[in-house]
XYZ file of C-alpha atoms in Angstrom:
657
model
C -0.136 -0.009 -0.020
C 1.553 3.001 -1.044
C -0.770 5.712 -0.237
C -1.053 6.669 3.196
C -4.496 8.157 3.027
C -5.244 4.894 1.595
C -4.079 2.429 4.249
C -5.987 5.350 7.053
C -8.919 5.135 5.040
C -8.543 0.833 4.578
C -7.878 0.927 8.003
C -10.867 3.237 9.595
C -13.245 1.832 7.242
C -12.422 -2.024 8.541
C -12.121 -0.568 12.495
C -15.886 0.720 12.379
C -17.114 -2.164 10.483
C -15.418 -4.528 13.222
C -16.225 -2.377 16.388
C -19.967 -2.044 15.217
C -20.244 -5.581 14.700
C -19.069 -5.802 18.192
C -20.999 -3.789 19.957
C -24.233 -5.269 18.055
C -22.895 -8.226 19.607
C -22.370 -6.964 22.953
C -18.832 -7.536 23.179
C -15.795 -5.222 23.667
C -14.664 -2.711 21.322
C -10.746 -4.444 21.616
C -11.658 -7.772 20.222
C -12.511 -5.655 17.167
C -9.390 -3.745 16.563
C -7.409 -6.823 17.351
C -9.256 -8.587 14.353
C -8.542 -5.474 12.552
C -5.096 -5.700 13.641
C -4.761 -9.670 12.347
C -6.304 -9.595 9.591
C -4.835 -6.537 7.557
C -1.735 -6.991 9.181
C 1.754 -8.560 7.667
C 0.682 -11.843 8.934
C -2.724 -11.858 6.690
C -3.458 -9.453 4.221
C -0.407 -7.310 4.843
C -2.111 -4.349 4.408
C -0.949 -2.816 7.254
C 3.186 -2.460 7.519
C 4.462 -3.651 11.086
C 6.585 -0.454 11.283
C 8.643 1.890 13.845
C 5.991 4.517 13.152
C 2.908 2.164 13.993
C 4.362 0.684 17.071
C 5.424 4.146 18.345
C 1.801 5.241 17.605
C 0.857 2.222 19.640
C 2.638 3.235 22.601
C 1.038 6.778 23.002
C -2.304 4.431 23.615
C -0.572 2.417 26.748
C 0.099 6.304 28.141
C -3.804 7.665 27.723
C -4.639 4.558 29.220
C -2.148 4.631 31.555
C -3.691 8.465 32.267
C -7.226 7.235 32.547
C -6.588 4.877 35.438
C -4.683 7.356 37.069
C -8.185 10.097 36.514
C -10.217 7.800 37.791
C -8.099 6.246 40.666
C -9.915 7.572 43.835
C -7.661 8.296 47.287
C -10.852 7.941 49.595
C -12.189 5.027 47.531
C -9.515 3.207 48.059
C -9.365 3.992 51.349
C -12.474 2.878 51.692
C -11.627 -0.631 50.256
C -8.101 -0.585 51.020
C -8.843 -4.250 53.019
C -10.343 -5.558 49.533
C -7.678 -3.997 47.546
C -5.034 -4.678 49.723
C -6.215 -7.888 50.681
C -8.185 -9.783 48.056
C -6.320 -7.539 45.012
C -3.269 -8.495 46.011
C -3.603 -12.137 47.324
C -5.511 -12.875 43.922
C -2.978 -11.244 41.630
C 0.451 -12.317 42.899
C -1.243 -16.112 44.066
C -2.554 -15.998 40.319
C 0.832 -15.063 38.636
C 2.891 -17.426 40.742
C 0.517 -20.265 39.826
C 0.795 -19.406 35.821
C 4.601 -18.733 36.262
C 4.728 -22.482 37.785
C 2.671 -23.900 34.952
C 5.423 -21.936 32.258
C 8.049 -23.487 33.939
C 6.954 -26.471 33.350
C 6.032 -26.670 30.413
C 9.575 -25.525 29.646
C 9.687 -22.016 29.322
C 12.185 -19.624 30.406
C 11.918 -17.750 33.537
C 11.505 -14.421 32.395
C 9.258 -16.307 29.983
C 7.300 -17.951 32.807
C 7.242 -14.285 34.537
C 5.690 -12.486 32.116
C 3.051 -14.916 30.904
C 2.195 -15.328 34.696
C 1.800 -11.587 35.206
C 0.016 -11.710 31.764
C -2.704 -13.640 32.489
C -3.377 -12.799 36.042
C -4.660 -9.800 34.459
C -8.711 -9.347 34.879
C -10.735 -6.969 32.797
C -12.026 -4.200 34.344
C -14.266 -2.642 31.067
C -15.752 -6.409 30.915
C -16.041 -6.985 34.516
C -17.806 -3.514 35.147
C -20.290 -4.268 32.164
C -21.541 -7.328 33.431
C -21.843 -6.375 36.905
C -24.332 -3.577 34.968
C -25.743 -6.031 32.850
C -27.023 -8.539 35.579
C -28.181 -4.895 38.063
C -24.851 -6.241 40.240
C -23.272 -2.738 40.779
C -24.798 -1.934 44.301
C -24.990 -5.817 44.951
C -22.474 -7.568 47.746
C -20.325 -9.138 45.045
C -19.658 -5.401 43.104
C -17.024 -4.102 46.153
C -14.825 -7.481 46.028
C -14.465 -7.504 42.303
C -13.796 -3.731 41.696
C -11.105 -4.221 44.421
C -9.506 -6.658 42.913
C -9.940 -4.923 39.246
C -8.494 -1.645 40.844
C -5.655 -3.321 42.150
C -4.443 -4.559 39.282
C -4.603 -1.655 37.640
C -2.469 0.184 40.166
C 0.298 -3.446 40.092
C 1.037 -2.137 36.199
C 2.636 0.768 37.038
C 5.288 -1.191 39.008
C 5.428 -3.861 36.164
C 5.891 -1.451 33.466
C 9.115 -0.594 35.327
C 10.299 -3.742 36.445
C 9.518 -5.871 33.472
C 12.262 -4.361 31.066
C 14.618 -6.127 33.319
C 13.731 -9.418 32.388
C 14.310 -8.878 28.503
C 17.225 -10.389 26.593
C 20.880 -8.551 27.246
C 19.301 -6.545 29.736
C 21.911 -7.654 32.241
C 20.760 -5.565 35.321
C 22.439 -5.748 38.537
C 20.543 -5.664 42.420
C 22.577 -1.812 42.208
C 20.961 -0.793 38.293
C 17.595 -2.188 39.508
C 17.940 -0.305 43.165
C 18.613 2.841 41.352
C 15.898 2.440 39.074
C 13.690 2.172 42.533
C 15.128 5.027 43.756
C 14.548 7.233 40.978
C 10.565 6.071 40.920
C 10.711 6.731 44.499
C 11.975 10.380 44.084
C 10.337 11.543 41.082
C 6.973 10.398 42.868
C 7.771 11.874 45.975
C 8.437 15.283 44.317
C 5.090 15.271 41.615
C 2.389 13.964 44.187
C 3.967 16.398 46.652
C 4.501 19.522 45.146
C 2.803 19.292 41.728
C -1.100 19.322 43.040
C -0.719 22.775 43.864
C 1.199 23.982 40.946
C -1.179 22.375 38.353
C -4.385 22.845 40.268
C -3.062 26.433 39.871
C -2.040 26.234 36.067
C -5.971 24.998 35.595
C -6.820 27.259 37.078
C -5.518 30.172 34.508
C -6.178 28.316 31.781
C -9.620 27.746 32.688
C -10.255 31.431 33.344
C -10.004 31.974 29.393
C -13.186 30.081 28.717
C -11.676 28.502 25.802
C -12.684 24.500 25.570
C -9.939 24.350 23.053
C -7.287 25.965 25.507
C -8.591 23.854 28.330
C -8.067 20.597 25.969
C -4.303 21.701 24.642
C -3.358 22.040 28.168
C -4.374 18.216 29.101
C -2.683 16.720 26.213
C 0.247 19.198 27.201
C 0.144 17.951 30.695
C -0.418 14.350 29.868
C 2.361 14.369 27.631
C 5.125 16.353 29.937
C 4.875 14.236 32.383
C 4.733 10.982 30.102
C 8.543 13.098 28.098
C 9.445 13.796 32.271
C 9.596 10.202 32.731
C 11.227 9.529 29.776
C 14.104 11.889 30.871
C 14.563 9.934 34.272
C 14.977 6.482 32.234
C 11.786 5.543 33.259
C 8.520 4.337 30.910
C 6.087 7.579 29.259
C 2.711 5.303 31.020
C 4.356 6.219 34.624
C 4.635 10.033 33.738
C 0.594 9.607 32.571
C -0.655 7.346 35.241
C 0.972 10.218 37.757
C -0.793 13.402 35.853
C -4.142 11.445 36.204
C -3.556 11.214 39.678
C -2.892 14.643 39.890
C -5.456 15.929 38.013
C -8.270 13.505 39.683
C -7.705 15.267 43.374
C -8.536 18.552 41.313
C -12.190 20.109 39.853
C -11.377 19.660 36.727
C -11.630 16.001 36.724
C -14.674 15.390 34.883
C -13.859 17.991 32.236
C -10.903 16.789 31.580
C -12.435 13.009 31.113
C -14.747 14.046 28.411
C -11.631 16.052 26.474
C -9.748 13.041 26.643
C -11.850 10.330 25.824
C -11.671 10.812 22.011
C -7.771 10.395 21.931
C -7.663 7.717 24.334
C -10.336 5.544 22.515
C -8.294 6.250 19.020
C -5.078 5.947 20.031
C -6.169 2.977 22.731
C -7.535 1.411 19.427
C -4.233 1.851 17.533
C -2.380 -0.374 20.216
C -4.865 -3.121 20.446
C -4.723 -2.723 16.162
C -0.778 -3.558 16.865
C -0.869 -6.496 18.917
C -3.579 -8.017 16.141
C -0.816 -7.819 13.633
C 1.033 -9.552 15.339
C -1.263 -12.848 15.428
C -0.576 -15.178 13.156
C -3.593 -17.037 12.309
C -2.104 -20.090 10.829
C 0.302 -20.441 12.974
C -2.169 -20.212 16.227
C -4.746 -22.822 14.340
C -1.668 -25.438 14.149
C -1.538 -24.816 17.605
C -4.880 -24.969 18.574
C -4.050 -27.789 21.416
C -1.982 -25.596 23.151
C -4.234 -22.683 22.856
C -7.265 -24.766 24.258
C -4.778 -25.899 27.122
C -3.675 -22.653 27.730
C -7.708 -21.224 27.864
C -8.306 -23.900 30.576
C -5.740 -22.863 32.373
C -5.975 -19.571 32.316
C -9.749 -20.190 33.580
C -9.615 -22.966 35.902
C -6.393 -21.444 37.455
C -8.006 -17.812 37.741
C -10.966 -19.513 39.685
C -9.323 -21.937 41.751
C -7.629 -19.101 43.352
C -10.656 -16.379 43.564
C -13.547 -18.732 44.761
C -11.328 -19.621 48.222
C -9.982 -16.477 48.593
C -13.546 -14.893 48.263
C -14.259 -16.673 50.784
C -11.819 -16.305 53.225
C -12.965 -12.369 52.891
C -16.246 -12.821 54.196
C -18.109 -14.129 51.136
C -20.941 -16.674 50.598
C -20.002 -19.982 48.219
C -23.041 -18.286 45.979
C -21.181 -14.942 45.541
C -17.510 -16.207 45.422
C -18.563 -18.426 42.968
C -20.167 -15.188 40.816
C -16.805 -13.201 41.502
C -14.788 -15.397 40.411
C -16.497 -16.439 37.336
C -16.493 -12.466 36.184
C -12.966 -11.865 37.073
C -11.651 -15.229 35.317
C -11.205 -13.840 32.134
C -8.000 -11.724 30.569
C -7.813 -8.096 30.450
C -6.063 -5.386 28.202
C -3.773 -4.630 30.380
C -2.202 -8.375 29.861
C -1.764 -7.262 26.012
C 0.280 -4.806 27.205
C 2.473 -7.090 29.310
C 3.057 -9.261 26.316
C 3.704 -6.751 23.938
C 6.410 -5.018 26.309
C 7.735 -8.438 27.116
C 8.156 -9.488 23.393
C 9.399 -5.666 22.774
C 12.217 -6.361 24.871
C 12.944 -10.115 24.472
C 11.824 -11.562 27.549
C 8.968 -13.594 25.477
C 9.654 -15.492 22.366
C 6.939 -15.654 19.684
C 5.477 -18.979 19.737
C 4.110 -18.420 23.326
C 3.112 -15.037 22.486
C 0.881 -16.216 20.001
C -0.682 -18.675 22.106
C -1.076 -16.420 24.880
C -2.736 -13.686 22.637
C -5.143 -16.166 21.043
C -6.160 -17.840 24.664
C -7.000 -14.644 26.474
C -8.757 -13.272 23.149
C -10.914 -16.271 23.505
C -11.125 -16.095 27.286
C -12.728 -12.521 26.458
C -15.248 -13.730 24.063
C -16.213 -16.226 26.461
C -16.824 -13.867 29.405
C -20.420 -12.896 29.022
C -21.401 -17.124 29.113
C -19.017 -17.678 32.461
C -21.421 -16.050 35.122
C -24.582 -18.012 33.831
C -22.248 -21.350 34.345
C -21.603 -20.354 37.884
C -25.005 -19.730 38.558
C -25.624 -23.173 37.228
C -23.108 -24.418 39.713
C -24.727 -22.751 42.618
C -28.374 -23.817 41.904
C -26.571 -27.497 41.747
C -24.844 -26.427 45.140
C -28.433 -24.631 46.680
C -29.169 -27.257 48.522
C -26.078 -27.419 51.212
C -26.218 -23.318 51.080
C -29.530 -23.127 52.314
C -28.847 -23.561 55.886
C -26.316 -20.138 55.491
C -28.703 -17.945 53.733
C -30.993 -19.447 55.996
C -29.932 -17.721 58.990
C -30.105 -14.334 57.290
C -33.937 -15.268 56.581
C -34.642 -16.566 59.805
C -32.787 -12.811 61.508
C -35.525 -10.749 59.554
C -37.925 -12.839 60.461
C -37.483 -13.062 63.901
C -37.211 -9.137 64.160
C -40.469 -8.733 61.828
C -42.763 -11.357 63.369
C -44.443 -9.429 65.857
C -45.019 -6.292 62.881
C -48.647 -5.265 61.626
C -48.990 -2.325 59.380
C -45.421 -1.470 59.117
C -43.112 -0.402 56.631
C -40.495 -2.387 54.864
C -37.796 0.073 53.683
C -35.370 -1.562 50.664
C -32.071 0.011 51.475
C -30.377 1.658 54.301
C -28.296 4.453 53.306
C -28.598 8.218 53.644
C -32.317 8.282 51.717
C -34.006 5.356 53.841
C -32.195 6.912 57.302
C -33.790 9.656 56.925
C -36.866 8.177 56.338
C -36.691 5.905 59.036
C -36.110 9.029 61.653
C -39.592 10.495 60.522
C -41.272 6.976 60.814
C -39.682 6.961 64.266
C -40.967 10.582 64.923
C -44.599 9.413 63.889
C -44.067 6.070 66.167
C -44.567 4.257 62.685
C -43.003 0.172 63.142
C -40.727 -0.156 60.316
C -38.472 -3.268 58.861
C -35.584 -1.628 57.131
C -33.339 -4.482 54.802
C -29.674 -3.712 53.459
C -27.197 -6.200 52.463
C -24.142 -3.979 53.451
C -22.780 -5.900 56.489
C -21.005 -3.028 57.583
C -24.005 -0.415 57.425
C -25.862 -3.361 58.825
C -23.762 -3.823 61.962
C -23.231 -0.147 62.569
C -27.018 0.543 62.423
C -27.810 -2.262 65.016
C -29.236 -1.128 67.939
C -29.709 2.509 66.805
C -33.219 2.219 65.748
C -35.911 2.854 68.557
C -38.754 1.546 67.384
C -37.642 -0.297 63.784
C -35.056 -2.544 62.841
C -32.156 -2.461 60.609
C -31.689 -6.502 59.224
C -28.952 -7.998 56.822
C -30.952 -9.175 54.049
C -31.593 -8.522 49.847
C -34.607 -6.921 49.125
C -34.966 -8.338 45.544
C -35.291 -12.266 47.113
C -38.615 -13.328 47.910
C -37.647 -14.869 50.927
C -36.267 -11.998 52.494
C -39.427 -9.557 51.746
C -41.879 -12.502 53.034
C -39.680 -13.260 56.307
C -39.644 -9.214 56.774
C -43.694 -9.590 56.759
C -44.141 -8.033 53.168
C -47.936 -9.848 53.562
C -48.715 -7.561 56.744
C -47.103 -4.957 55.817
C -48.996 -1.247 54.906
C -46.138 0.313 52.792
C -43.056 -0.884 51.190
C -40.175 1.787 49.999
C -37.187 1.566 47.942
C -35.208 4.099 49.299
C -31.969 4.003 46.666
C -32.157 5.126 42.925
C -31.133 1.703 40.998
C -33.737 1.498 38.280
C -33.255 -2.213 37.500
C -33.154 -3.213 41.908
C -36.076 -1.071 42.348
C -38.019 -3.091 39.094
C -36.917 -6.199 40.256
C -38.209 -5.530 44.185
C -41.494 -4.308 42.841
C -41.897 -7.537 40.566
C -40.897 -9.633 43.690
C -43.556 -7.502 46.142
C -46.508 -7.472 43.763
C -46.092 -11.665 43.031
C -46.418 -11.582 47.419
C -48.821 -9.397 47.458
C -50.431 -7.519 44.963
C -52.334 -4.513 46.636
C -48.547 -3.066 49.152
C -47.964 0.154 48.270
C -44.839 0.367 46.663
C -42.947 4.455 47.190
C -39.873 4.617 44.996
C -37.098 6.839 44.477
C -35.244 7.731 41.780
C -32.750 10.432 40.400
C -35.067 11.705 37.287
C -38.063 11.744 35.865
C -36.940 9.299 33.114
C -37.323 5.922 34.153
C -40.779 7.493 36.102
C -43.482 5.800 33.598
C -41.308 2.039 33.214
C -41.439 1.864 37.239
C -45.482 3.030 37.582
C -45.858 0.555 34.669
C -44.201 -1.706 36.446
C -46.783 -1.833 39.578
C -44.962 1.520 41.562
C -47.963 3.087 43.645
C -45.580 6.448 43.296
C -42.123 7.399 42.218
C -40.564 10.574 43.830
C -37.867 11.783 41.606
C -35.418 13.899 43.807
C -34.505 16.309 40.603
C -38.119 17.495 41.196
C -38.415 18.228 44.663
C -34.556 19.726 44.644
C -36.206 22.119 42.309
C -39.136 22.648 44.448
C -37.146 23.476 47.114
C -34.884 26.093 45.153
C -37.757 27.533 43.638
C -39.687 27.959 47.362
C -36.164 29.758 48.598
C -36.095 31.611 45.585
C -39.280 32.800 45.683
C -39.256 33.574 49.317
C -36.510 35.564 49.662
C -38.371 37.601 46.169
C -40.343 38.493 48.976
C -43.231 36.603 47.813
C -45.861 35.776 50.523
C -44.782 32.829 52.772
C -48.874 31.400 51.725
C -48.174 31.601 48.468
C -45.194 30.058 48.413
C -47.165 26.973 50.130
C -49.774 27.221 47.877
C -47.756 27.207 44.966
C -45.212 24.292 45.233
C -48.534 22.270 46.687
C -50.229 22.866 43.582
C -47.387 21.302 41.337
C -46.500 18.297 43.463
C -50.380 17.638 43.311
C -50.747 17.804 40.080
C -47.146 15.374 39.665
C -48.625 13.254 42.477
C -51.473 11.616 42.018
C -51.346 10.596 46.252
C -49.970 14.228 47.060
C -52.958 14.847 49.531
C -52.447 11.137 51.332
C -49.030 11.227 51.896
C -48.001 15.080 52.602
C -50.136 17.644 54.471
C -48.910 21.491 54.250
C -49.625 24.336 56.600
C -52.382 25.093 54.141
C -54.431 22.090 54.567
C -56.372 23.000 57.188
C -57.375 19.214 58.235
C -55.643 18.843 61.054
C -59.184 17.842 62.505
C -58.707 13.798 62.725
C -62.515 13.039 61.936
C -61.609 15.432 58.361
C -58.559 14.571 57.441
C -58.230 13.080 54.150
C -57.250 9.935 53.900
C -56.574 7.292 50.615
C -57.876 3.475 50.689
C -57.418 1.282 48.228
C -60.712 -0.924 47.256
C -60.753 -3.880 45.231
C -63.457 -4.869 42.814
C -64.649 -8.632 43.231
C -66.807 -10.058 39.958
C -69.940 -9.550 41.814
C -69.080 -5.672 42.553
C -71.665 -3.182 42.457
C -69.190 -0.842 39.975
C -68.267 -3.790 37.764
C -69.652 -3.107 34.227
C -70.878 0.602 35.178
C -69.254 3.912 33.988
C -67.603 6.439 36.396
C -69.767 8.969 35.174
C -72.861 7.216 36.379
C -71.648 6.282 39.918
C -70.066 9.979 40.287
C -73.451 11.615 40.025
C -74.386 10.330 43.359
C -71.424 11.689 45.161
C -71.081 14.981 43.126
C -69.698 17.677 45.043
C -68.899 15.856 47.990
C -65.574 15.279 49.471
C -64.165 12.427 48.107
C -62.974 11.275 44.400
C -61.311 8.372 42.760
C -57.348 9.412 42.846
C -56.695 6.533 40.463
C -57.342 3.060 39.546
C -54.856 0.056 38.721
C -55.804 -2.472 36.109
C -53.433 -5.130 35.679
C -49.307 -3.214 35.517
C -51.146 0.233 34.466
C -52.211 3.275 36.453
C -54.791 4.955 35.335
C -54.760 8.584 37.203
C -58.532 9.972 37.560
C -60.557 8.095 35.340
C -62.578 10.326 32.832
C -67.188 9.896 32.902
C -67.003 7.082 30.727
C -64.244 4.806 32.398
C -66.088 1.189 33.218
C -64.836 -0.643 35.659
C -63.944 -4.446 35.664
C -63.294 -6.985 37.919
C -59.878 -6.920 39.311
C -59.912 -3.530 39.618
C -57.563 -1.575 42.215
C -59.496 1.667 43.128
C -57.646 4.233 45.074
C -60.129 6.820 46.823
C -58.820 10.287 48.424
C -61.643 11.944 50.895
C -62.277 12.446 54.372
C -63.073 9.187 55.978
C -66.947 9.700 55.678
C -66.781 10.293 52.161
C -64.769 7.303 51.298
C -66.509 4.721 53.213
C -69.204 6.026 51.648
C -68.012 5.991 48.611
C -66.455 1.873 49.143
C -70.042 0.843 50.244
C -71.345 2.096 46.946
C -68.729 0.600 44.582
C -68.601 -2.584 46.270
C -72.394 -2.755 48.262
């Protein structure tokens, strides 16, 4: 290919096609780049030359990948998860590295090659792991923290590996003194940059941000990243170390999120070039001829990591079933594994045959990633009988606490919102049971409630809700803003007791219709409540009378929340007497009910002008707010009445009589 422009067009076209197919199939984009490199590289159609320029461009992909890792690194998160990161994460990686290195030695690999292979195969994919957690709606489940803790340690482990692995290369001949000198340079450089770089970088970014030019800001990000990478290069250290430090420094500033948005296009494109360069090294015919070794490596990779991870997860307090899922999510290879293999080949520590087999096995493992958790779930079903006693202890605890409860509230999630709700319920002497699957939070909260109880349990599980007294509860509240988990809880609760009122919290308006259709009685979006509080304070500051502000806010709430008057009572209601208080009551129409087959207009004529109305009708999974005159009632309808106690009782008798 003589024309550079034609070469670029072919590479881009192939990348768009392959990455688009991978996205369609739910596979990682890097697989598409690897396939492009393999097909267009010197081992297949020879359209991409294996030049020094192509390899140099690929190195910048590693630089920006390390910058992104540094940018995502959070010191507070690290501190809060240090037991999992430094305990479970370090144990998993070290033991996996030793296991694979020993297996490679047993298969006649050199010591240097074995260490490189062990370091590469022990890596897992952050992108795949987090994506699978999200797809399984388990980002807030007990298995998420161990998975993220292990992945966080692996990301951090790449930094010393990039520094130390070149010492294993052919002809490196590094003495202990030289290795010590490198370590000293790293310590001094990191100490200076992390100790004094933060205030300098913050001040510099403030100056650039004051210009209010997005182009200048983006150029500044590139300048800082590449400058620190070049600084490390001058010190005889990997470029990627400087990029990682740049990301860490920026992560602690207020410009982090803007930088993430600006750098993402460069990172993704250059990272794509790196994986294309890895694919160029993959020889398809050779891999096919070594298929037996590839499959053996694949089996050793998946089984070996699972055998290391599962007992470690159990040792860190996880149940057998959860430990199996964690092992399945982390058993595959990751992006940094390819980085380490490339570094090993560049330094001569790894021969071409071993690298080809390892790359092929790692690629296949990533393709198999979505299926491994399903296999783990099958295994869990087989051992469920053995694990039942362990799980039943939690259920017994919940049932013990809720056994004497009647007309109580079940709070799903005892985070900040759940705790505020619990305090208000206590103030009104309303009994509750709070379910939370964070053992640390439950341990802290136990004994702190005067009239309610906080117990460990997963509200998505049917047995947990039954033990919490869903059949006797007056309401169920989902206090955390996880739509997928809320949908599971709604479905489970409705299967137990269809008429149970359910209130769900969300962050915005987008999922409201989906949650209402699933059976939620009411959905409370934080963005609306925050806006109402903002508006009320603003109107008061502008001199609007308090009574007018309250009326305005109440009108908006009544329009948004069909059940607002029954849940909230403002100063302007004027219904403080118990007999005049407006209440909500649900009437379920049996086939023999008087209202079945009759239009609402005919029934409403009898009660025209009285202080009672139909707030909503729930039919199947749908909610119909304030039906019109022609609405015809059907058997099975749940009719929510709103009015005074006298009016509600009278209309109920007319509906069912």
